[in-house]
Coordinates of N, CA and C in Angstrom, one line a residue:
Chain A
G1 N -6.2 248.5 82.7 CA -5.3 247.3 82.6 C -5.3 246.0 83.4
A2 N -5.4 244.8 83.1 CA -4.7 244.0 84.3 C -3.5 244.1 85.0
G3 N -3.7 244.0 86.3 CA -2.9 244.0 87.9 C -1.9 243.0 87.7
V4 N -1.1 242.8 88.6 CA -0.6 241.6 88.7 C -1.4 240.9 89.3
S5 N -0.8 239.6 88.8 CA -1.8 238.8 89.7 C -0.9 237.0 90.1
Q6 N -1.5 236.4 90.9 CA -0.9 235.4 91.5 C -1.8 234.2 91.9
S7 N -1.2 232.8 91.9 CA -1.7 231.6 92.1 C -0.8 230.9 92.7
P8 N -1.8 229.9 93.6 CA -3.1 230.4 94.0 C -3.0 231.0 95.3
S9 N -4.0 231.5 95.4 CA -4.4 232.7 96.3 C -4.4 231.7 98.0
N10 N -4.2 230.6 97.9 CA -4.2 229.9 99.3 C -3.5 228.8 98.8
K11 N -2.3 228.0 99.8 CA -2.1 226.6 99.6 C -1.4 226.2 100.7
V12 N -2.3 224.9 101.1 CA -1.9 224.2 102.2 C -1.4 223.4 102.0
T13 N -0.3 223.0 102.5 CA 1.1 221.5 102.2 C 1.5 220.9 103.4
E14 N 2.0 220.2 103.3 CA 2.5 219.3 104.3 C 4.1 219.5 104.6
K15 N 4.6 219.6 105.8 CA 6.2 219.5 106.2 C 6.7 218.9 105.0
G16 N 7.7 219.4 104.5 CA 8.7 218.2 103.5 C 8.0 218.5 101.9
K17 N 7.4 219.0 101.5 CA 6.7 218.7 100.5 C 7.2 220.5 99.9
D18 N 7.2 220.2 98.2 CA 7.6 221.2 97.2 C 6.6 222.0 96.9
V19 N 6.4 223.2 97.1 CA 5.3 224.4 96.5 C 5.8 224.9 95.7
E20 N 4.9 225.4 94.6 CA 5.2 226.0 93.4 C 4.2 227.5 93.7
L21 N 4.6 228.9 93.5 CA 3.7 229.5 93.7 C 4.0 231.0 92.2
R22 N 3.2 231.2 91.7 CA 3.3 231.8 90.3 C 2.8 233.2 90.1
C23 N 3.5 234.0 89.3 CA 3.2 235.4 89.3 C 3.0 235.8 87.9
D24 N 2.5 236.5 87.4 CA 1.7 237.4 86.3 C 1.9 238.8 86.5
P25 N 3.0 239.5 86.1 CA 3.2 240.8 86.4 C 2.4 241.7 85.4
I26 N 2.7 242.7 85.4 CA 1.7 243.5 84.2 C 2.6 243.6 83.4
S27 N 1.7 243.6 81.9 CA 2.5 243.3 81.1 C 3.1 244.6 80.7
G28 N 4.6 244.1 80.0 CA 5.4 245.5 79.7 C 6.1 245.7 80.9
H29 N 6.1 245.2 82.4 CA 7.0 245.6 83.6 C 8.2 244.6 83.0
T30 N 9.2 245.4 83.0 CA 10.3 244.8 83.4 C 11.5 244.3 84.3
A31 N 10.9 244.8 85.6 CA 11.1 244.5 86.7 C 10.1 243.7 87.5
L32 N 10.6 242.2 88.0 CA 9.6 241.5 89.0 C 10.6 241.0 90.6
Y33 N 9.5 241.6 91.4 CA 10.0 241.4 92.9 C 9.2 240.1 93.5
W34 N 9.5 239.4 94.4 CA 8.9 238.7 95.0 C 9.3 239.5 96.5
Y35 N 8.4 239.2 97.8 CA 8.4 239.4 98.8 C 7.7 238.4 99.7
R36 N 7.8 238.5 100.8 CA 7.1 237.4 101.7 C 6.5 238.6 103.5
Q37 N 5.5 238.4 103.4 CA 4.9 238.7 104.9 C 4.5 237.4 105.7
S38 N 5.5 237.4 106.8 CA 5.3 236.1 108.1 C 4.5 236.9 108.8
L39 N 3.5 236.5 109.9 CA 2.6 236.8 110.7 C 3.0 238.2 112.0
G40 N 2.4 239.0 111.8 CA 3.3 240.1 112.8 C 4.6 240.8 112.3
Q41 N 4.9 240.4 110.8 CA 6.3 240.8 110.1 C 6.2 241.9 109.2
G42 N 7.1 243.0 108.6 CA 6.7 243.2 107.6 C 6.9 243.0 106.4
L43 N 7.2 243.4 105.5 CA 7.5 242.6 104.1 C 9.0 242.2 103.8
E44 N 9.1 241.3 103.7 CA 10.7 240.9 103.7 C 11.0 240.1 102.0
F45 N 12.3 241.0 101.7 CA 12.8 241.1 100.3 C 12.9 239.9 100.3
L46 N 13.0 238.8 99.2 CA 13.2 237.6 98.7 C 14.3 237.9 97.3
I47 N 13.6 238.4 96.4 CA 14.5 237.9 94.9 C 14.1 238.9 93.9
Y48 N 14.7 239.7 93.0 CA 14.3 240.8 92.0 C 14.8 240.6 90.9
F49 N 13.6 240.9 90.2 CA 14.8 240.3 88.4 C 14.9 241.4 87.4
Q50 N 15.3 242.1 86.8 CA 15.4 243.1 86.2 C 15.9 242.8 84.7
G51 N 14.8 242.8 83.6 CA 15.0 242.7 82.4 C 16.0 241.3 82.5
N52 N 17.2 241.2 81.1 CA 18.2 240.1 81.3 C 19.3 240.0 81.9
S53 N 19.3 240.7 83.4 CA 20.5 241.0 84.2 C 20.2 239.5 84.9
A54 N 21.5 239.1 85.8 CA 21.4 238.1 86.8 C 20.2 238.4 87.9
P55 N 19.6 238.0 88.1 CA 18.6 238.0 89.4 C 19.3 238.7 90.8
D56 N 18.3 239.4 91.7 CA 19.3 239.8 92.8 C 18.8 238.6 93.7
K57 N 19.7 237.9 94.1 CA 19.0 236.5 95.3 C 19.1 237.1 96.8
S58 N 19.5 238.1 96.9 CA 20.4 238.5 98.3 C 18.9 238.3 99.7
G59 N 18.0 238.1 99.2 CA 16.8 238.1 100.2 C 16.5 236.8 100.5
L60 N 17.2 235.7 99.4 CA 16.6 234.4 99.9 C 16.9 233.5 100.8
P61 N 16.0 233.5 101.9 CA 16.3 232.6 103.3 C 17.2 231.4 103.5
S62 N 17.1 230.6 102.6 CA 18.0 229.3 102.1 C 18.0 228.8 100.9
D63 N 18.8 227.8 100.6 CA 18.8 227.0 99.4 C 17.7 226.1 99.3
R64 N 17.0 226.3 99.9 CA 15.2 225.8 99.7 C 14.5 226.5 98.8
F65 N 14.7 228.0 98.6 CA 13.9 228.9 97.7 C 14.6 229.2 96.4
S66 N 14.0 228.9 95.3 CA 14.3 229.7 94.0 C 13.3 230.3 93.4
A67 N 13.9 230.7 92.4 CA 12.6 231.7 91.8 C 13.3 231.8 89.8
E68 N 12.2 231.9 89.1 CA 12.8 231.8 87.9 C 11.8 232.8 87.2
R69 N 12.3 232.9 86.3 CA 11.4 234.3 85.2 C 11.7 233.7 83.8
T70 N 10.4 232.8 83.3 CA 10.6 232.7 82.0 C 10.0 233.8 80.6
G71 N 10.8 234.1 80.2 CA 10.7 235.0 78.9 C 10.5 236.3 79.1
G72 N 11.1 236.6 80.2 CA 11.0 238.5 80.7 C 9.6 238.1 81.6
S73 N 8.7 237.4 81.9 CA 7.0 238.0 82.2 C 7.2 236.7 83.3
V74 N 6.4 235.3 82.8 CA 5.9 234.9 84.4 C 7.1 234.6 85.0
S75 N 6.6 234.4 86.7 CA 7.8 233.7 87.5 C 7.3 232.8 88.4
T76 N 7.9 232.2 88.9 CA 7.7 231.0 89.5 C 8.7 231.1 90.7
L77 N 8.0 231.2 92.2 CA 8.5 230.8 93.4 C 9.0 229.8 93.6
T78 N 9.4 228.8 94.0 CA 9.6 227.2 94.2 C 10.2 227.1 95.8
I79 N 9.4 226.4 96.5 CA 10.1 226.2 97.9 C 10.1 224.7 98.0
Q80 N 11.3 224.2 98.5 CA 11.6 222.8 98.6 C 11.3 222.6 99.8
R81 N 10.9 221.2 99.9 CA 11.0 220.7 101.4 C 10.8 221.8 102.6
T82 N 9.1 221.9 102.5 CA 8.5 223.2 103.3 C 8.8 223.1 104.4
Q83 N 9.1 224.2 105.1 CA 8.9 224.1 106.3 C 8.0 225.2 107.1
Q84 N 7.7 224.8 108.4 CA 6.5 225.6 108.8 C 6.9 227.3 109.0
E85 N 8.1 227.0 108.9 CA 8.4 229.2 109.4 C 8.4 229.2 107.7
D86 N 8.2 228.4 107.2 CA 7.8 229.0 105.2 C 6.2 229.6 105.5
S87 N 5.6 229.4 106.5 CA 4.6 229.7 106.3 C 3.9 231.5 106.2
A88 N 3.7 231.8 105.5 CA 3.7 233.5 105.2 C 2.6 233.8 104.3
V89 N 2.4 235.1 103.7 CA 1.8 235.7 102.6 C 3.1 235.9 101.6
Y90 N 3.3 235.3 100.2 CA 4.3 235.6 99.8 C 3.4 236.6 98.0
L91 N 4.2 237.3 98.4 CA 4.0 239.0 97.4 C 4.8 239.1 96.2
C92 N 4.3 239.0 95.3 CA 4.8 239.4 93.9 C 4.7 241.0 93.5
A93 N 5.8 241.6 92.8 CA 5.4 242.7 92.7 C 6.0 243.0 91.1
S94 N 5.3 244.1 90.5 CA 6.4 244.3 89.3 C 6.5 246.0 89.3
S95 N 7.3 246.4 88.1 CA 7.3 247.6 87.9 C 8.3 248.2 86.6
S96 N 8.0 249.2 86.5 CA 8.3 249.7 85.0 C 9.2 250.7 85.2
P97 N 10.5 251.3 84.7 CA 11.8 252.1 85.0 C 10.7 253.6 84.2
R98 N 9.4 253.3 83.9 CA 9.0 254.4 83.4 C 8.3 255.1 83.8
D99 N 8.2 254.3 85.1 CA 6.8 254.4 86.2 C 7.8 255.9 87.4
F100 N 7.4 256.7 88.1 CA 7.6 257.5 89.0 C 6.7 257.4 89.9
P101 N 7.6 257.4 91.3 CA 9.1 257.1 91.3 C 9.3 255.5 91.8
Y102 N 10.0 254.7 91.3 CA 9.9 253.7 91.2 C 9.2 252.6 92.1
E103 N 7.6 253.1 91.5 CA 6.4 253.0 92.2 C 6.2 251.2 91.6
Q104 N 6.1 250.3 93.0 CA 6.2 248.6 92.5 C 4.7 248.1 92.4
Y105 N 4.6 247.8 91.6 CA 2.5 247.4 91.6 C 2.6 245.9 92.2
F106 N 1.9 245.8 93.3 CA 1.3 244.5 94.0 C 0.3 243.5 93.7
G107 N 0.5 242.3 93.7 CA -0.2 240.9 93.4 C -1.0 241.2 95.0
P108 N -2.0 240.0 94.8 CA -2.8 240.0 96.1 C -2.1 239.0 97.2
G109 N -0.9 238.2 96.5 CA -0.5 237.4 97.3 C -1.2 235.9 97.3
T110 N -0.3 235.6 97.7 CA -0.3 233.7 97.9 C -0.3 233.1 99.5
R111 N -1.4 233.0 99.9 CA -0.8 232.8 101.4 C -0.6 231.2 101.4
L112 N 0.6 230.7 102.2 CA 1.3 229.6 101.8 C 0.9 229.1 103.5
T113 N 0.4 228.0 103.9 CA 0.2 227.2 105.2 C 1.1 226.2 104.9
V114 N 1.8 225.7 106.2 CA 3.0 224.6 106.6 C 2.3 224.0 107.2
T115 N 1.7 222.4 107.5 CA 1.5 221.9 108.7 C 2.5 221.1 109.2
Chain B
D1 N 19.2 243.4 111.2 CA 19.3 244.6 111.5 C 18.6 245.0 110.5
Q2 N 17.0 246.3 111.5 CA 15.9 246.4 110.6 C 16.3 248.1 110.5
Q3 N 16.2 248.0 109.1 CA 16.9 249.5 108.6 C 15.2 250.6 108.7
V4 N 14.3 249.7 108.6 CA 13.5 250.5 108.5 C 12.3 250.6 109.8
K5 N 11.8 251.3 110.4 CA 11.1 251.1 111.7 C 10.0 251.9 112.2
Q6 N 8.6 250.9 112.4 CA 7.3 251.5 112.7 C 7.7 251.3 113.9
N7 N 7.3 252.3 115.3 CA 7.6 251.2 116.4 C 6.3 251.5 116.9
S8 N 5.3 252.0 116.1 CA 3.7 252.4 116.8 C 2.9 251.3 116.0
P9 N 2.7 249.7 116.1 CA 2.2 249.1 115.8 C 0.5 249.1 115.3
S10 N -0.4 250.2 115.9 CA -1.4 250.7 115.9 C -1.9 251.5 116.0
L11 N -3.0 252.3 115.8 CA -3.0 253.8 115.9 C -4.5 253.8 115.9
S12 N -5.3 254.8 116.5 CA -6.8 254.9 116.5 C -6.9 256.8 116.6
V13 N -7.8 256.4 115.2 CA -8.0 258.6 115.3 C -9.6 258.3 114.6
Q14 N -10.1 260.0 115.4 CA -11.5 259.6 115.1 C -11.7 260.3 113.8
E15 N -12.6 259.8 113.3 CA -12.9 260.8 111.5 C -12.7 262.0 111.8
G16 N -12.1 262.2 110.3 CA -12.2 264.2 110.5 C -10.8 264.4 111.2
R17 N -10.3 264.1 112.0 CA -8.9 264.5 112.5 C -7.4 263.7 112.1
I18 N -6.7 264.8 112.7 CA -5.7 264.4 111.7 C -5.1 263.0 111.9
S19 N -4.3 262.3 110.9 CA -3.5 260.8 111.5 C -2.2 261.1 111.0
I20 N -1.5 260.3 112.3 CA 0.6 261.1 111.6 C 1.2 259.3 112.0
L21 N 1.6 259.1 111.0 CA 1.9 257.4 111.1 C 3.4 257.9 111.2
N22 N 4.4 257.3 111.9 CA 5.7 257.3 111.7 C 6.5 256.4 111.2
C23 N 7.9 257.1 111.2 CA 8.9 256.3 110.6 C 10.0 256.0 110.5
D24 N 10.9 255.3 111.3 CA 12.4 255.6 111.3 C 13.1 255.0 110.6
Y25 N 14.6 255.3 110.1 CA 15.5 254.6 108.9 C 16.5 254.9 109.4
T26 N 17.7 253.6 109.6 CA 19.1 253.7 109.6 C 19.7 254.0 108.4
N27 N 19.2 253.6 107.3 CA 20.2 253.2 105.9 C 20.3 255.0 105.3
S28 N 21.1 255.6 105.2 CA 21.7 256.9 104.9 C 21.8 257.1 103.3
M29 N 21.7 255.3 102.6 CA 21.5 255.6 101.2 C 20.0 255.3 100.4
F30 N 19.3 255.7 101.4 CA 17.8 255.9 100.5 C 17.8 256.9 99.8
D31 N 17.1 256.2 98.5 CA 17.1 257.7 97.8 C 15.6 258.3 97.7
Y32 N 14.7 257.2 97.6 CA 13.5 257.4 98.1 C 12.6 256.6 99.1
F33 N 11.7 257.2 99.6 CA 11.1 256.7 100.3 C 9.6 256.9 100.1
L34 N 8.7 255.4 100.5 CA 7.1 255.6 99.7 C 6.5 255.0 101.2
W35 N 5.3 255.4 100.7 CA 4.0 254.7 101.6 C 3.6 253.9 101.3
Y36 N 3.4 252.5 101.5 CA 2.4 251.7 100.7 C 1.2 251.6 102.0
K37 N -0.2 251.1 101.3 CA -1.4 251.0 102.0 C -1.9 249.7 101.9
K38 N -2.1 249.2 103.1 CA -2.8 247.3 102.8 C -3.9 247.3 103.6
Y39 N -4.8 246.9 102.5 CA -6.3 246.3 103.0 C -5.6 244.8 103.8
P40 N -6.6 244.2 104.2 CA -6.8 242.5 104.1 C -6.7 241.8 102.8
A41 N -6.1 241.1 103.1 CA -6.3 240.0 101.6 C -6.2 240.7 100.4
E42 N -5.7 241.9 100.4 CA -5.3 242.0 98.9 C -3.8 242.8 99.3
G43 N -3.0 243.0 97.9 CA -1.5 243.4 98.2 C -1.7 244.9 98.3
P44 N -0.3 245.2 98.7 CA 0.1 246.7 99.1 C 0.0 247.7 98.2
T45 N -0.7 248.8 98.0 CA -0.9 249.8 97.1 C -0.3 251.3 97.4
F46 N 0.7 251.4 96.3 CA 1.4 252.9 96.5 C 0.2 254.0 97.3
L47 N 0.9 255.0 98.0 CA 0.3 256.0 98.2 C 0.7 257.0 97.9
I48 N 2.5 257.8 98.7 CA 2.8 258.8 98.5 C 4.5 258.1 98.2
S49 N 5.1 259.6 97.7 CA 6.6 258.8 98.1 C 7.5 260.0 97.9
I50 N 8.5 260.2 98.8 CA 9.2 261.6 99.0 C 10.6 261.6 98.5
S51 N 11.2 261.9 97.3 CA 12.7 262.2 97.2 C 13.8 262.0 98.3
S52 N 14.9 261.9 98.6 CA 15.7 262.3 99.9 C 16.3 263.1 100.1
I53 N 15.5 264.3 98.4 CA 16.5 265.8 98.8 C 15.4 266.8 98.9
K54 N 14.2 265.9 99.3 CA 13.2 267.1 99.7 C 13.1 267.0 101.2
D55 N 12.1 268.0 101.8 CA 11.4 267.7 102.8 C 10.1 267.5 103.1
K56 N 9.4 267.4 101.9 CA 8.1 267.4 101.7 C 7.3 266.9 100.6
N57 N 5.9 266.6 100.8 CA 5.5 266.4 99.4 C 4.1 266.2 99.8
E58 N 3.1 266.7 98.8 CA 2.1 266.6 99.6 C 1.0 266.1 98.1
D59 N 0.3 265.0 98.6 CA -1.1 264.6 97.4 C -2.2 264.6 97.9
G60 N -3.2 266.0 98.0 CA -4.5 266.1 98.2 C -4.7 265.7 99.8
R61 N -5.1 264.4 100.6 CA -5.2 264.5 102.2 C -3.7 264.3 102.3
F62 N -3.1 263.5 101.6 CA -2.0 262.9 102.4 C -0.3 264.0 102.1
T63 N 0.1 263.9 102.8 CA 1.3 264.8 103.2 C 2.3 263.6 104.0
V64 N 3.8 264.0 103.1 CA 4.6 263.0 103.9 C 6.0 264.4 104.2
F65 N 6.6 264.1 105.3 CA 7.3 264.9 105.4 C 8.9 264.1 105.7
L66 N 10.0 264.8 105.8 CA 11.3 264.3 105.3 C 11.9 264.7 106.4
N67 N 13.0 264.4 107.7 CA 13.8 264.6 108.1 C 15.0 263.9 108.7
K68 N 15.8 264.9 107.6 CA 16.9 263.7 107.2 C 17.9 263.6 108.4
S69 N 18.0 264.7 108.7 CA 19.2 264.4 110.1 C 18.8 263.6 111.4
A70 N 17.7 263.9 111.3 CA 16.4 262.6 112.3 C 16.7 261.5 111.8
K71 N 16.8 261.3 110.6 CA 16.1 259.7 109.8 C 14.9 259.4 110.1
H72 N 14.2 260.3 110.2 CA 13.0 260.2 110.4 C 11.5 260.7 109.3
L73 N 10.4 259.6 109.1 CA 9.7 260.6 108.0 C 8.0 260.2 108.9
S74 N 7.3 260.8 108.6 CA 6.0 260.7 108.7 C 4.8 261.0 107.4
L75 N 3.6 260.3 108.1 CA 2.6 260.0 106.7 C 1.4 260.9 107.5
H76 N 1.1 262.3 107.5 CA 0.0 262.8 107.6 C -1.5 263.0 107.0
I77 N -2.5 262.4 107.4 CA -3.9 262.3 106.8 C -4.8 263.4 107.4
V78 N -5.1 264.2 106.5 CA -6.0 264.9 107.1 C -6.9 265.4 105.9
P79 N -8.4 265.2 106.5 CA -9.3 264.6 107.6 C -9.2 263.4 106.8
S80 N -8.9 262.3 108.0 CA -8.9 261.0 108.0 C -10.2 261.0 108.0
Q81 N -10.4 259.4 107.0 CA -11.4 259.3 106.3 C -11.8 257.8 107.4
P82 N -13.0 257.1 107.0 CA -13.2 255.7 107.7 C -12.6 254.7 106.9
G83 N -12.4 255.2 105.3 CA -12.0 254.1 104.3 C -10.4 254.2 104.4
D84 N -9.9 254.9 105.5 CA -8.5 255.3 105.4 C -7.5 254.2 106.5
S85 N -9.1 253.2 106.7 CA -8.4 252.2 108.2 C -8.0 251.0 107.2
A86 N -6.8 250.8 107.5 CA -5.9 249.9 106.8 C -4.6 250.0 107.5
V87 N -3.5 248.6 106.7 CA -1.8 248.8 107.5 C -1.5 250.0 106.6
Y88 N -0.7 250.5 106.9 CA 0.6 251.7 106.3 C 1.9 250.7 106.4
F89 N 2.1 251.0 105.3 CA 4.7 250.6 105.8 C 4.9 251.9 105.1
C90 N 6.1 251.5 105.5 CA 7.1 252.7 104.9 C 7.7 251.9 104.4
A91 N 8.6 252.1 103.3 CA 9.6 252.1 102.5 C 10.6 252.9 102.4
G92 N 11.7 252.1 102.1 CA 12.9 253.0 101.8 C 13.4 252.2 100.2
I93 N 14.0 252.8 99.4 CA 14.5 252.6 98.1 C 16.1 253.1 97.8
T94 N 16.7 252.4 97.6 CA 18.2 252.5 96.8 C 17.9 252.5 95.2
G95 N 18.5 253.2 94.3 CA 18.3 253.6 93.1 C 17.3 253.6 92.1
T96 N 17.3 253.4 91.1 CA 16.0 253.3 90.3 C 15.3 252.4 90.1
A97 N 15.4 251.2 90.5 CA 14.5 250.1 90.2 C 15.5 249.1 91.3
S98 N 15.1 248.9 92.6 CA 15.5 248.2 93.4 C 14.5 247.5 94.7
K99 N 15.2 247.1 95.5 CA 14.1 246.4 96.2 C 13.7 247.1 97.0
L100 N 12.2 247.4 97.9 CA 11.7 248.1 98.8 C 12.1 247.2 100.1
T101 N 12.7 248.4 101.2 CA 13.2 247.8 102.2 C 12.3 248.5 103.6
F102 N 11.3 247.5 104.2 CA 9.9 247.9 104.6 C 9.7 248.0 106.0
G103 N 9.2 249.1 106.7 CA 8.6 249.0 108.4 C 8.2 247.6 108.3
T104 N 7.4 247.4 109.6 CA 6.5 246.4 110.0 C 5.3 246.6 109.8
G105 N 5.0 247.8 109.4 CA 3.8 248.6 109.6 C 2.9 249.1 110.8
T106 N 1.9 250.2 110.6 CA 0.9 250.5 111.3 C -0.2 250.6 111.2
R107 N -1.1 249.6 112.1 CA -2.6 249.2 111.4 C -3.6 251.1 112.1
L108 N -3.9 251.6 111.2 CA -4.4 252.9 111.5 C -6.0 252.5 111.3
Q109 N -6.5 252.8 112.5 CA -8.1 252.7 112.3 C -9.0 253.8 113.0
V110 N -9.9 254.4 111.4 CA -10.5 255.9 111.5 C -11.7 255.4 111.9
T111 N -12.4 255.6 113.3 CA -13.2 255.9 114.1 C -14.3 256.6 113.8
L112 N -15.7 256.4 113.8 CA -16.9 257.6 113.9 C -17.0 258.7 114.6

């Protein structure tokens, strides 16, 4: 079946502009996660959605970052007034509580470059 | 505060030999540890996991060992194959569905 998809695959933007990154999770997966990988760094958790519960936003680095998940499916990560330090690969993952052991399925990522 | 650490950024191993990738953690609350493999321009893919109450889990050529007293785990790949060349991430998770806390990764190169 279809995996997690993300768009765009690459995004170049000027400092100060807003960007939106999209994630389509695997159908039926109730949990959705956003991570980012900066150059030379590990994957850093950003935000987590589980069903209709309030999202865990504990990883968002600043109030310029926000995310929403509409209808329990597609998610959009928005970065306002982008800065050069926002340059990274943004990865989305989804999971199902029926999967063991809590495996998360990742999309290919969106490479964001802020110039 | 880096809760999961992979102190070796890279490792080179000959084809057919054993690859050992190491990971240390500080968070005693992790319920599971997972290894993910990542090829360039792709998202990470799940490889193998281990419960915090186990000390070993084996799946084909891949075995993960957990030493809770030392807060250390390792991934063994035997025999190593050229297709295993990738970046390997160790991660811990708390609870049934929650965020993964990743290490910085180890780049494995399997040479002919």
